[in-house]
């Protein structure tokens, strides 16, 4: 990789570090400028958005300010999935070569994973935001980060080639004692996982030598009670992160812990109810527009989380706006026939053709009922794959799995998604 690439990567981090302290009106100007550039790009180069704009009589140059954004219809995950299925080029920048992109998948916790394409340029932004958020929360160059998460492929990025921000992933798809064993034997300063995994670990680690300096929590609802419990068991400070596979790191908490700072020169976050913007402090559906992902753009994308924005200023001096809270996914733990408790994340499905959403219900320790919503390409094989995936998540225990095809997955009153419901 040419040395100039490293330089660009570091430059992006330094831009983020500087921009976060700009005045709000200056940040807004950058955000609106970036919005105009990406809208012009998607209109000219991405068929999905070209068609959307044409159908709705929208000319990109009519959208100049944040208020104008509401003229553009929302984009759903299913829309992008259908586009990918039809023709990969339909949702990607027509000038990019999909074969040269890095492909990753969204988590399968709320339906089936979505394939995400990122060019080298996108990845620099992605990594720069990731590293930036870590540094802002007190992570040091030489710290080692262990992430306990759903197993997925990962490649070292440019900083790590210099031994900076070393990351080791530990799969949650194994008995909790194995995870604890690995953590006790490793030397690391930073731990990242999901609240549900921390709660599970906290039941076992009292007498273990696991002392991270910083812990990060992401991807699930973190309420105050859970936060206090995690802080006390690990005897350290927890920082919440917000992101998505589609976008990478979107927001991070600073040491004032009064919400998460949105990286607003890279994203626009709207909170809507019935399609209308709600006031700060009110709960609604989160819709994200990525301002720097040029390969696979997401404009007014329904990410599927519920959240609350804040119009307050943080005492830390950063002027990046705040998300007060995210009411993301809600999970139950599962108890297997042997009594072993597993993280709900063990049962996330991989990319299986023919399935758009699913939900798992555990009526007894040895029984799981899977509700599936079909999509194009569904066959008997889809069901076999689902069963195989779930069985492997149950760590070899004898569990009866039955599959029921349904029209839709029932959501909670606030729209919160419950991907696993355990009645055990
Ligand atoms: Zn702050």
mmCIF file of C-alpha atoms and ligand atoms in Angstrom:
data_model
loop_
_atom_site.group_PDB
_atom_site.id
_atom_site.type_symbol
_atom_site.label_atom_id
_atom_site.label_comp_id
_atom_site.label_asym_id
_atom_site.label_seq_id
_atom_site.Cartn_x
_atom_site.Cartn_y
_atom_site.Cartn_z
ATOM 1 C CA UNK A 1 0.000 0.000 0.000
ATOM 2 C CA UNK A 2 1.505 3.352 -0.945
ATOM 3 C CA UNK A 3 2.733 5.509 1.900
ATOM 4 C CA UNK A 4 0.468 8.328 0.656
ATOM 5 C CA UNK A 5 -2.547 6.226 1.752
ATOM 6 C CA UNK A 6 -1.346 6.198 5.347
ATOM 7 C CA UNK A 7 -0.950 9.919 5.151
ATOM 8 C CA UNK A 8 -4.577 10.318 3.951
ATOM 9 C CA UNK A 9 -5.820 8.096 6.738
ATOM 10 C CA UNK A 10 -4.046 10.144 9.398
ATOM 11 C CA UNK A 11 -5.222 13.354 7.758
ATOM 12 C CA UNK A 12 -8.849 12.190 8.061
ATOM 13 C CA UNK A 13 -8.399 11.547 11.776
ATOM 14 C CA UNK A 14 -6.872 14.963 12.273
ATOM 15 C CA UNK A 15 -9.790 16.584 10.365
ATOM 16 C CA UNK A 16 -12.273 14.856 12.666
ATOM 17 C CA UNK A 17 -10.353 15.933 15.755
ATOM 18 C CA UNK A 18 -10.442 19.526 14.597
ATOM 19 C CA UNK A 19 -14.030 19.614 13.285
ATOM 20 C CA UNK A 20 -15.603 18.357 16.504
ATOM 21 C CA UNK A 21 -14.691 21.669 18.183
ATOM 22 C CA UNK A 22 -15.999 23.932 15.391
ATOM 23 C CA UNK A 23 -19.001 26.094 16.181
ATOM 24 C CA UNK A 24 -22.376 24.480 15.439
ATOM 25 C CA UNK A 25 -23.102 26.832 12.534
ATOM 26 C CA UNK A 26 -19.745 26.005 10.942
ATOM 27 C CA UNK A 27 -20.419 22.294 11.398
ATOM 28 C CA UNK A 28 -23.821 22.755 9.802
ATOM 29 C CA UNK A 29 -22.233 24.456 6.801
ATOM 30 C CA UNK A 30 -19.837 21.511 6.326
ATOM 31 C CA UNK A 31 -22.707 19.048 6.738
ATOM 32 C CA UNK A 32 -24.894 20.815 4.170
ATOM 33 C CA UNK A 33 -22.006 21.146 1.731
ATOM 34 C CA UNK A 34 -21.290 17.413 2.037
ATOM 35 C CA UNK A 35 -25.002 16.685 1.608
ATOM 36 C CA UNK A 36 -25.196 18.632 -1.646
ATOM 37 C CA UNK A 37 -22.134 16.815 -2.990
ATOM 38 C CA UNK A 38 -23.423 13.324 -2.170
ATOM 39 C CA UNK A 39 -26.920 14.033 -3.515
ATOM 40 C CA UNK A 40 -25.475 15.241 -6.779
ATOM 41 C CA UNK A 41 -23.296 12.105 -6.859
ATOM 42 C CA UNK A 42 -26.143 9.631 -6.207
ATOM 43 C CA UNK A 43 -28.368 11.296 -8.778
ATOM 44 C CA UNK A 44 -25.712 11.008 -11.463
ATOM 45 C CA UNK A 45 -24.183 7.677 -10.524
ATOM 46 C CA UNK A 46 -26.549 5.421 -8.539
ATOM 47 C CA UNK A 47 -29.592 4.062 -10.339
ATOM 48 C CA UNK A 48 -31.592 3.387 -7.187
ATOM 49 C CA UNK A 49 -31.508 7.080 -6.245
ATOM 50 C CA UNK A 50 -31.765 8.353 -9.809
ATOM 51 C CA UNK A 51 -35.078 6.453 -10.135
ATOM 52 C CA UNK A 52 -36.284 7.589 -6.714
ATOM 53 C CA UNK A 53 -35.549 11.239 -7.476
ATOM 54 C CA UNK A 54 -37.113 11.039 -10.930
ATOM 55 C CA UNK A 55 -40.265 9.298 -9.667
ATOM 56 C CA UNK A 56 -40.752 11.974 -7.026
ATOM 57 C CA UNK A 57 -39.837 14.918 -9.226
ATOM 58 C CA UNK A 58 -36.808 15.821 -7.108
ATOM 59 C CA UNK A 59 -33.864 17.699 -8.539
ATOM 60 C CA UNK A 60 -30.793 17.299 -6.325
ATOM 61 C CA UNK A 61 -29.863 20.970 -6.647
ATOM 62 C CA UNK A 62 -33.184 21.876 -4.986
ATOM 63 C CA UNK A 63 -31.951 20.304 -1.773
ATOM 64 C CA UNK A 64 -29.559 22.736 -0.239
ATOM 65 C CA UNK A 65 -30.370 22.753 3.444
ATOM 66 C CA UNK A 66 -31.127 20.131 6.062
ATOM 67 C CA UNK A 67 -34.801 21.172 6.061
ATOM 68 C CA UNK A 68 -35.037 20.243 2.362
ATOM 69 C CA UNK A 69 -33.979 16.668 3.064
ATOM 70 C CA UNK A 70 -37.542 15.685 3.977
ATOM 71 C CA UNK A 71 -38.487 15.930 0.284
ATOM 72 C CA UNK A 72 -36.521 12.751 -0.395
ATOM 73 C CA UNK A 73 -38.402 9.523 0.384
ATOM 74 C CA UNK A 74 -36.922 7.194 2.998
ATOM 75 C CA UNK A 75 -34.808 4.215 1.939
ATOM 76 C CA UNK A 76 -35.378 0.780 3.472
ATOM 77 C CA UNK A 77 -33.058 -2.146 3.939
ATOM 78 C CA UNK A 78 -35.429 -4.278 1.875
ATOM 79 C CA UNK A 79 -35.249 -1.818 -1.000
ATOM 80 C CA UNK A 80 -31.467 -2.073 -1.053
ATOM 81 C CA UNK A 81 -31.625 -5.852 -0.729
ATOM 82 C CA UNK A 82 -34.025 -6.116 -3.644
ATOM 83 C CA UNK A 83 -31.745 -3.851 -5.668
ATOM 84 C CA UNK A 84 -28.733 -6.019 -4.876
ATOM 85 C CA UNK A 85 -30.646 -9.115 -5.852
ATOM 86 C CA UNK A 86 -31.744 -7.587 -9.146
ATOM 87 C CA UNK A 87 -28.364 -6.257 -10.080
ATOM 88 C CA UNK A 88 -25.485 -5.278 -7.793
ATOM 89 C CA UNK A 89 -24.822 -2.205 -9.927
ATOM 90 C CA UNK A 90 -28.328 -0.867 -9.177
ATOM 91 C CA UNK A 91 -27.407 0.263 -5.661
ATOM 92 C CA UNK A 92 -23.710 0.962 -6.201
ATOM 93 C CA UNK A 93 -21.834 3.842 -7.770
ATOM 94 C CA UNK A 94 -21.773 2.946 -11.464
ATOM 95 C CA UNK A 95 -18.109 3.943 -11.697
ATOM 96 C CA UNK A 96 -16.925 1.486 -9.057
ATOM 97 C CA UNK A 97 -15.835 -2.068 -9.639
ATOM 98 C CA UNK A 98 -17.696 -4.303 -7.146
ATOM 99 C CA UNK A 99 -14.953 -6.913 -7.442
ATOM 100 C CA UNK A 100 -12.450 -4.469 -6.030
ATOM 101 C CA UNK A 101 -14.631 -3.592 -3.033
ATOM 102 C CA UNK A 102 -14.384 -5.057 0.447
ATOM 103 C CA UNK A 103 -17.621 -6.901 1.209
ATOM 104 C CA UNK A 104 -19.017 -7.167 4.703
ATOM 105 C CA UNK A 105 -22.403 -8.114 6.142
ATOM 106 C CA UNK A 106 -24.684 -6.358 8.560
ATOM 107 C CA UNK A 107 -25.528 -8.205 11.753
ATOM 108 C CA UNK A 108 -28.300 -10.729 11.416
ATOM 109 C CA UNK A 109 -29.936 -9.689 14.656
ATOM 110 C CA UNK A 110 -32.924 -8.016 13.073
ATOM 111 C CA UNK A 111 -33.635 -9.891 9.958
ATOM 112 C CA UNK A 112 -31.237 -11.213 7.403
ATOM 113 C CA UNK A 113 -27.852 -9.593 6.878
ATOM 114 C CA UNK A 114 -27.334 -7.084 4.118
ATOM 115 C CA UNK A 115 -24.238 -7.214 1.885
ATOM 116 C CA UNK A 116 -22.238 -3.987 2.127
ATOM 117 C CA UNK A 117 -19.653 -2.857 -0.427
ATOM 118 C CA UNK A 118 -16.836 -0.502 0.536
ATOM 119 C CA UNK A 119 -14.133 0.894 -1.692
ATOM 120 C CA UNK A 120 -10.637 1.701 -0.425
ATOM 121 C CA UNK A 121 -11.639 5.341 -0.034
ATOM 122 C CA UNK A 122 -14.726 4.383 2.010
ATOM 123 C CA UNK A 123 -12.586 2.192 4.208
ATOM 124 C CA UNK A 124 -10.227 5.065 5.039
ATOM 125 C CA UNK A 125 -13.161 7.100 6.281
ATOM 126 C CA UNK A 126 -14.503 4.080 8.110
ATOM 127 C CA UNK A 127 -11.241 3.329 9.897
ATOM 128 C CA UNK A 128 -10.501 6.960 10.577
ATOM 129 C CA UNK A 129 -13.855 7.356 12.382
ATOM 130 C CA UNK A 130 -13.294 4.145 14.306
ATOM 131 C CA UNK A 131 -9.807 5.181 15.442
ATOM 132 C CA UNK A 132 -10.954 8.733 16.156
ATOM 133 C CA UNK A 133 -13.797 7.574 18.418
ATOM 134 C CA UNK A 134 -11.433 5.259 20.299
ATOM 135 C CA UNK A 135 -8.867 8.036 20.840
ATOM 136 C CA UNK A 136 -11.541 10.485 22.023
ATOM 137 C CA UNK A 137 -12.617 7.990 24.675
ATOM 138 C CA UNK A 138 -9.097 7.673 26.032
ATOM 139 C CA UNK A 139 -7.709 4.711 24.137
ATOM 140 C CA UNK A 140 -3.962 5.051 23.619
ATOM 141 C CA UNK A 141 -1.931 4.189 20.533
ATOM 142 C CA UNK A 142 -0.366 1.091 22.008
ATOM 143 C CA UNK A 143 -3.447 -0.271 23.768
ATOM 144 C CA UNK A 144 -4.685 -3.700 22.865
ATOM 145 C CA UNK A 145 -8.430 -3.998 22.274
ATOM 146 C CA UNK A 146 -10.304 -7.257 22.701
ATOM 147 C CA UNK A 147 -13.726 -7.410 21.125
ATOM 148 C CA UNK A 148 -16.068 -10.167 22.238
ATOM 149 C CA UNK A 149 -18.563 -10.395 19.437
ATOM 150 C CA UNK A 150 -20.386 -12.366 16.861
ATOM 151 C CA UNK A 151 -17.716 -14.099 14.741
ATOM 152 C CA UNK A 152 -16.967 -12.357 11.479
ATOM 153 C CA UNK A 153 -14.072 -11.907 9.137
ATOM 154 C CA UNK A 154 -11.808 -8.989 9.862
ATOM 155 C CA UNK A 155 -8.648 -7.689 8.292
ATOM 156 C CA UNK A 156 -6.069 -5.516 9.981
ATOM 157 C CA UNK A 157 -6.221 -1.936 8.835
ATOM 158 C CA UNK A 158 -3.497 0.529 8.141
ATOM 159 C CA UNK A 159 -2.958 1.743 11.720
ATOM 160 C CA UNK A 160 -2.644 -1.820 12.960
ATOM 161 C CA UNK A 161 0.179 -2.514 10.547
ATOM 162 C CA UNK A 162 2.191 -0.136 12.748
ATOM 163 C CA UNK A 163 1.084 -1.888 15.930
ATOM 164 C CA UNK A 164 -1.387 0.915 16.709
ATOM 165 C CA UNK A 165 -4.824 0.024 18.125
ATOM 166 C CA UNK A 166 -4.240 -3.705 17.956
ATOM 167 C CA UNK A 167 -7.552 -5.539 17.890
ATOM 168 C CA UNK A 168 -8.210 -9.173 18.723
ATOM 169 C CA UNK A 169 -11.669 -10.640 18.241
ATOM 170 C CA UNK A 170 -13.033 -13.352 20.522
ATOM 171 C CA UNK A 171 -16.099 -15.160 19.249
ATOM 172 C CA UNK A 172 -19.140 -15.229 21.487
ATOM 173 C CA UNK A 173 -20.097 -18.457 19.804
ATOM 174 C CA UNK A 174 -18.509 -20.602 22.549
ATOM 175 C CA UNK A 175 -19.197 -21.465 26.197
ATOM 176 C CA UNK A 176 -18.860 -18.476 28.520
ATOM 177 C CA UNK A 177 -16.089 -20.215 30.510
ATOM 178 C CA UNK A 178 -13.924 -20.422 27.386
ATOM 179 C CA UNK A 179 -14.395 -16.706 26.805
ATOM 180 C CA UNK A 180 -13.453 -15.921 30.407
ATOM 181 C CA UNK A 181 -10.444 -18.189 30.133
ATOM 182 C CA UNK A 182 -9.245 -16.349 27.038
ATOM 183 C CA UNK A 183 -9.764 -12.954 28.653
ATOM 184 C CA UNK A 184 -7.914 -13.979 31.832
ATOM 185 C CA UNK A 185 -4.921 -15.177 29.844
ATOM 186 C CA UNK A 186 -4.689 -12.142 27.554
ATOM 187 C CA UNK A 187 -3.037 -8.857 28.329
ATOM 188 C CA UNK A 188 -5.262 -6.050 27.103
ATOM 189 C CA UNK A 189 -6.370 -2.579 28.092
ATOM 190 C CA UNK A 190 -9.683 -2.194 26.275
ATOM 191 C CA UNK A 191 -12.708 -4.464 26.044
ATOM 192 C CA UNK A 192 -15.584 -4.060 23.608
ATOM 193 C CA UNK A 193 -18.779 -6.086 23.567
ATOM 194 C CA UNK A 194 -22.566 -5.952 23.806
ATOM 195 C CA UNK A 195 -24.410 -5.157 27.077
ATOM 196 C CA UNK A 196 -25.956 -8.638 27.032
ATOM 197 C CA UNK A 197 -22.487 -10.203 26.941
ATOM 198 C CA UNK A 198 -21.190 -7.972 29.765
ATOM 199 C CA UNK A 199 -24.128 -9.000 31.921
ATOM 200 C CA UNK A 200 -23.383 -12.619 31.224
ATOM 201 C CA UNK A 201 -19.660 -12.178 31.940
ATOM 202 C CA UNK A 202 -20.393 -10.243 35.118
ATOM 203 C CA UNK A 203 -21.933 -13.331 36.689
ATOM 204 C CA UNK A 204 -18.649 -15.201 36.419
ATOM 205 C CA UNK A 205 -15.714 -12.833 36.510
ATOM 206 C CA UNK A 206 -15.676 -11.788 40.166
ATOM 207 C CA UNK A 207 -12.586 -13.811 40.977
ATOM 208 C CA UNK A 208 -10.844 -13.444 37.647
ATOM 209 C CA UNK A 209 -7.982 -11.190 36.776
ATOM 210 C CA UNK A 210 -9.816 -9.208 34.112
ATOM 211 C CA UNK A 211 -9.119 -5.514 34.503
ATOM 212 C CA UNK A 212 -9.614 -3.495 31.345
ATOM 213 C CA UNK A 213 -8.945 0.234 31.650
ATOM 214 C CA UNK A 214 -11.816 1.136 29.325
ATOM 215 C CA UNK A 215 -14.878 -0.775 28.231
ATOM 216 C CA UNK A 216 -17.028 -0.062 25.227
ATOM 217 C CA UNK A 217 -20.586 -1.114 24.712
ATOM 218 C CA UNK A 218 -22.361 -1.082 21.393
ATOM 219 C CA UNK A 219 -25.278 -2.386 19.370
ATOM 220 C CA UNK A 220 -27.835 -2.987 22.113
ATOM 221 C CA UNK A 221 -29.914 -0.913 24.455
ATOM 222 C CA UNK A 222 -27.909 0.145 27.475
ATOM 223 C CA UNK A 223 -30.059 1.393 30.295
ATOM 224 C CA UNK A 224 -28.772 3.100 33.437
ATOM 225 C CA UNK A 225 -29.225 0.019 35.604
ATOM 226 C CA UNK A 226 -27.184 -2.148 33.255
ATOM 227 C CA UNK A 227 -24.553 0.565 32.916
ATOM 228 C CA UNK A 228 -24.158 0.849 36.696
ATOM 229 C CA UNK A 229 -23.885 -2.892 37.057
ATOM 230 C CA UNK A 230 -21.248 -3.169 34.323
ATOM 231 C CA UNK A 231 -19.282 -0.205 35.753
ATOM 232 C CA UNK A 232 -19.260 -1.758 39.203
ATOM 233 C CA UNK A 233 -18.384 -5.314 38.196
ATOM 234 C CA UNK A 234 -15.554 -4.217 35.908
ATOM 235 C CA UNK A 235 -14.626 -1.339 38.205
ATOM 236 C CA UNK A 236 -14.019 1.013 35.321
ATOM 237 C CA UNK A 237 -15.678 3.495 33.019
ATOM 238 C CA UNK A 238 -18.002 2.331 30.272
ATOM 239 C CA UNK A 239 -18.357 4.261 27.015
ATOM 240 C CA UNK A 240 -21.223 3.693 24.662
ATOM 241 C CA UNK A 241 -20.676 3.678 20.919
ATOM 242 C CA UNK A 242 -23.247 3.913 18.180
ATOM 243 C CA UNK A 243 -22.725 2.593 14.717
ATOM 244 C CA UNK A 244 -23.933 0.199 12.101
ATOM 245 C CA UNK A 245 -22.260 -2.038 9.571
ATOM 246 C CA UNK A 246 -23.713 0.121 6.826
ATOM 247 C CA UNK A 247 -21.924 3.187 8.160
ATOM 248 C CA UNK A 248 -19.249 2.185 10.656
ATOM 249 C CA UNK A 249 -18.872 4.422 13.713
ATOM 250 C CA UNK A 250 -21.569 7.084 13.775
ATOM 251 C CA UNK A 251 -21.461 8.453 17.340
ATOM 252 C CA UNK A 252 -19.449 8.075 20.542
ATOM 253 C CA UNK A 253 -19.756 9.005 24.177
ATOM 254 C CA UNK A 254 -17.226 11.371 25.765
ATOM 255 C CA UNK A 255 -16.096 11.308 29.402
ATOM 256 C CA UNK A 256 -19.031 13.553 30.404
ATOM 257 C CA UNK A 257 -21.420 10.668 29.606
ATOM 258 C CA UNK A 258 -24.315 12.887 28.662
ATOM 259 C CA UNK A 259 -25.180 11.267 25.356
ATOM 260 C CA UNK A 260 -23.245 10.316 22.264
ATOM 261 C CA UNK A 261 -21.625 12.857 19.961
ATOM 262 C CA UNK A 262 -22.731 12.414 16.343
ATOM 263 C CA UNK A 263 -19.874 12.705 13.846
ATOM 264 C CA UNK A 264 -21.940 15.300 12.043
ATOM 265 C CA UNK A 265 -19.550 16.159 9.218
ATOM 266 C CA UNK A 266 -19.990 12.518 8.137
ATOM 267 C CA UNK A 267 -23.650 11.841 8.948
ATOM 268 C CA UNK A 268 -27.061 13.393 9.182
ATOM 269 C CA UNK A 269 -29.284 11.792 11.788
ATOM 270 C CA UNK A 270 -32.995 12.467 11.765
ATOM 271 C CA UNK A 271 -35.505 11.211 14.318
ATOM 272 C CA UNK A 272 -38.973 10.755 12.849
ATOM 273 C CA UNK A 273 -42.422 9.747 13.930
ATOM 274 C CA UNK A 274 -45.022 9.035 11.260
ATOM 275 C CA UNK A 275 -42.601 10.470 8.739
ATOM 276 C CA UNK A 276 -42.315 13.809 10.569
ATOM 277 C CA UNK A 277 -39.303 15.140 12.426
ATOM 278 C CA UNK A 278 -39.822 15.083 16.221
ATOM 279 C CA UNK A 279 -38.489 17.728 18.608
ATOM 280 C CA UNK A 280 -35.260 17.161 20.547
ATOM 281 C CA UNK A 281 -35.996 15.042 23.615
ATOM 282 C CA UNK A 282 -38.738 13.101 21.860
ATOM 283 C CA UNK A 283 -38.429 9.489 20.863
ATOM 284 C CA UNK A 284 -38.683 8.371 17.252
ATOM 285 C CA UNK A 285 -37.258 6.277 14.480
ATOM 286 C CA UNK A 286 -33.635 6.948 13.539
ATOM 287 C CA UNK A 287 -32.934 7.720 9.892
ATOM 288 C CA UNK A 288 -29.327 8.160 8.747
ATOM 289 C CA UNK A 289 -27.780 9.758 5.684
ATOM 290 C CA UNK A 290 -24.115 8.902 5.157
ATOM 291 C CA UNK A 291 -22.173 11.808 3.698
ATOM 292 C CA UNK A 292 -18.995 9.985 2.760
ATOM 293 C CA UNK A 293 -19.946 6.514 1.527
ATOM 294 C CA UNK A 294 -19.792 7.079 -2.174
ATOM 295 C CA UNK A 295 -19.670 3.438 -3.250
ATOM 296 C CA UNK A 296 -22.875 2.220 -1.651
ATOM 297 C CA UNK A 297 -24.700 5.344 -0.576
ATOM 298 C CA UNK A 298 -27.437 5.362 2.061
ATOM 299 C CA UNK A 299 -29.709 8.379 1.823
ATOM 300 C CA UNK A 300 -32.386 8.760 4.521
ATOM 301 C CA UNK A 301 -31.883 5.140 5.473
ATOM 302 C CA UNK A 302 -34.166 3.493 8.028
ATOM 303 C CA UNK A 303 -31.602 1.811 10.219
ATOM 304 C CA UNK A 304 -34.239 0.256 12.462
ATOM 305 C CA UNK A 305 -33.335 1.841 15.808
ATOM 306 C CA UNK A 306 -35.385 4.093 18.024
ATOM 307 C CA UNK A 307 -33.667 7.091 19.595
ATOM 308 C CA UNK A 308 -33.811 10.550 21.089
ATOM 309 C CA UNK A 309 -31.786 13.559 19.917
ATOM 310 C CA UNK A 310 -30.709 16.338 22.222
ATOM 311 C CA UNK A 311 -30.166 20.025 21.440
ATOM 312 C CA UNK A 312 -27.991 20.535 24.499
ATOM 313 C CA UNK A 313 -24.305 21.331 24.491
ATOM 314 C CA UNK A 314 -21.855 19.025 26.212
ATOM 315 C CA UNK A 315 -19.478 20.267 28.904
ATOM 316 C CA UNK A 316 -16.544 18.659 27.130
ATOM 317 C CA UNK A 317 -16.459 21.482 24.581
ATOM 318 C CA UNK A 318 -17.102 19.294 21.543
ATOM 319 C CA UNK A 319 -19.817 20.763 19.359
ATOM 320 C CA UNK A 320 -20.794 17.585 17.608
ATOM 321 C CA UNK A 321 -24.543 17.261 18.398
ATOM 322 C CA UNK A 322 -25.749 14.645 20.850
ATOM 323 C CA UNK A 323 -27.938 11.573 20.668
ATOM 324 C CA UNK A 324 -29.425 11.339 24.122
ATOM 325 C CA UNK A 325 -30.206 7.657 23.934
ATOM 326 C CA UNK A 326 -30.680 4.762 21.605
ATOM 327 C CA UNK A 327 -33.377 2.239 22.212
ATOM 328 C CA UNK A 328 -31.959 -0.425 20.023
ATOM 329 C CA UNK A 329 -32.490 -4.109 20.012
ATOM 330 C CA UNK A 330 -33.832 -5.919 23.031
ATOM 331 C CA UNK A 331 -32.605 -9.363 23.805
ATOM 332 C CA UNK A 332 -33.348 -12.159 26.173
ATOM 333 C CA UNK A 333 -30.728 -14.650 27.254
ATOM 334 C CA UNK A 334 -31.239 -18.317 26.532
ATOM 335 C CA UNK A 335 -30.866 -21.158 28.987
ATOM 336 C CA UNK A 336 -29.921 -24.445 27.365
ATOM 337 C CA UNK A 337 -31.010 -27.913 28.649
ATOM 338 C CA UNK A 338 -27.735 -28.338 30.621
ATOM 339 C CA UNK A 339 -28.401 -25.051 32.427
ATOM 340 C CA UNK A 340 -25.723 -23.225 30.453
ATOM 341 C CA UNK A 341 -26.708 -19.637 29.623
ATOM 342 C CA UNK A 342 -25.806 -18.319 26.197
ATOM 343 C CA UNK A 343 -25.817 -14.896 24.682
ATOM 344 C CA UNK A 344 -28.702 -14.234 22.281
ATOM 345 C CA UNK A 345 -26.001 -13.217 19.812
ATOM 346 C CA UNK A 346 -25.062 -16.894 19.428
ATOM 347 C CA UNK A 347 -28.208 -17.346 17.415
ATOM 348 C CA UNK A 348 -27.672 -14.621 14.850
ATOM 349 C CA UNK A 349 -28.191 -16.057 11.402
ATOM 350 C CA UNK A 350 -25.657 -15.714 8.642
ATOM 351 C CA UNK A 351 -26.648 -14.628 5.128
ATOM 352 C CA UNK A 352 -29.273 -17.187 4.083
ATOM 353 C CA UNK A 353 -31.049 -16.848 0.770
ATOM 354 C CA UNK A 354 -34.812 -16.479 0.809
ATOM 355 C CA UNK A 355 -35.273 -14.989 4.291
ATOM 356 C CA UNK A 356 -35.911 -11.341 5.029
ATOM 357 C CA UNK A 357 -36.597 -11.348 8.789
ATOM 358 C CA UNK A 358 -36.762 -13.748 11.671
ATOM 359 C CA UNK A 359 -37.494 -14.018 15.367
ATOM 360 C CA UNK A 360 -36.706 -16.826 17.793
ATOM 361 C CA UNK A 361 -38.975 -17.852 20.653
ATOM 362 C CA UNK A 362 -37.866 -20.208 23.404
ATOM 363 C CA UNK A 363 -40.895 -21.755 25.171
ATOM 364 C CA UNK A 364 -38.812 -24.463 26.941
ATOM 365 C CA UNK A 365 -35.103 -25.008 27.505
ATOM 366 C CA UNK A 366 -34.983 -27.687 24.831
ATOM 367 C CA UNK A 367 -37.232 -26.010 22.263
ATOM 368 C CA UNK A 368 -36.850 -23.075 19.905
ATOM 369 C CA UNK A 369 -39.500 -21.812 17.512
ATOM 370 C CA UNK A 370 -38.213 -19.726 14.631
ATOM 371 C CA UNK A 371 -40.572 -17.332 12.859
ATOM 372 C CA UNK A 372 -39.410 -16.568 9.332
ATOM 373 C CA UNK A 373 -40.522 -14.012 6.789
ATOM 374 C CA UNK A 374 -39.855 -15.261 3.283
ATOM 375 C CA UNK A 375 -38.228 -13.304 0.499
ATOM 376 C CA UNK A 376 -37.283 -14.071 -3.086
ATOM 377 C CA UNK A 377 -35.195 -17.237 -3.439
ATOM 378 C CA UNK A 378 -36.864 -19.047 -0.513
ATOM 379 C CA UNK A 379 -36.693 -22.843 -0.647
ATOM 380 C CA UNK A 380 -36.601 -25.890 1.634
ATOM 381 C CA UNK A 381 -32.887 -25.341 1.728
ATOM 382 C CA UNK A 382 -33.379 -21.981 3.468
ATOM 383 C CA UNK A 383 -35.081 -23.801 6.372
ATOM 384 C CA UNK A 384 -32.342 -26.431 6.557
ATOM 385 C CA UNK A 385 -29.716 -23.666 6.683
ATOM 386 C CA UNK A 386 -31.591 -21.799 9.435
ATOM 387 C CA UNK A 387 -31.787 -24.946 11.557
ATOM 388 C CA UNK A 388 -28.122 -25.746 11.009
ATOM 389 C CA UNK A 389 -27.073 -22.197 11.967
ATOM 390 C CA UNK A 390 -29.159 -22.134 15.125
ATOM 391 C CA UNK A 391 -28.099 -25.588 16.213
ATOM 392 C CA UNK A 392 -24.438 -24.646 15.978
ATOM 393 C CA UNK A 393 -25.187 -21.602 18.169
ATOM 394 C CA UNK A 394 -26.610 -23.973 20.811
ATOM 395 C CA UNK A 395 -23.115 -25.400 21.304
ATOM 396 C CA UNK A 396 -24.002 -29.006 20.565
ATOM 397 C CA UNK A 397 -26.842 -29.312 23.109
ATOM 398 C CA UNK A 398 -29.987 -31.171 22.114
ATOM 399 C CA UNK A 399 -32.544 -28.561 21.229
ATOM 400 C CA UNK A 400 -35.617 -29.104 19.092
ATOM 401 C CA UNK A 401 -35.944 -26.393 16.462
ATOM 402 C CA UNK A 402 -39.192 -25.833 14.605
ATOM 403 C CA UNK A 403 -39.681 -23.296 11.857
ATOM 404 C CA UNK A 404 -42.841 -21.386 11.094
ATOM 405 C CA UNK A 405 -43.227 -19.129 8.073
ATOM 406 C CA UNK A 406 -45.106 -15.928 9.007
ATOM 407 C CA UNK A 407 -46.256 -12.806 7.150
ATOM 408 C CA UNK A 408 -44.427 -10.374 9.406
ATOM 409 C CA UNK A 409 -42.598 -10.172 12.719
ATOM 410 C CA UNK A 410 -44.560 -8.589 15.528
ATOM 411 C CA UNK A 411 -42.820 -5.576 17.041
ATOM 412 C CA UNK A 412 -43.237 -3.991 20.442
ATOM 413 C CA UNK A 413 -45.380 -0.897 20.965
ATOM 414 C CA UNK A 414 -42.537 1.536 20.432
ATOM 415 C CA UNK A 415 -41.321 -0.349 17.413
ATOM 416 C CA UNK A 416 -38.558 -1.984 19.428
ATOM 417 C CA UNK A 417 -37.434 -5.197 17.911
ATOM 418 C CA UNK A 418 -37.267 -8.330 19.969
ATOM 419 C CA UNK A 419 -35.197 -10.776 18.105
ATOM 420 C CA UNK A 420 -35.178 -13.417 20.820
ATOM 421 C CA UNK A 421 -37.963 -13.997 23.304
ATOM 422 C CA UNK A 422 -37.189 -16.526 26.001
ATOM 423 C CA UNK A 423 -39.978 -17.700 28.272
ATOM 424 C CA UNK A 424 -37.661 -19.970 30.265
HETATM 425 ZN ZN1 LIG B 1 -18.990 15.613 25.259
#
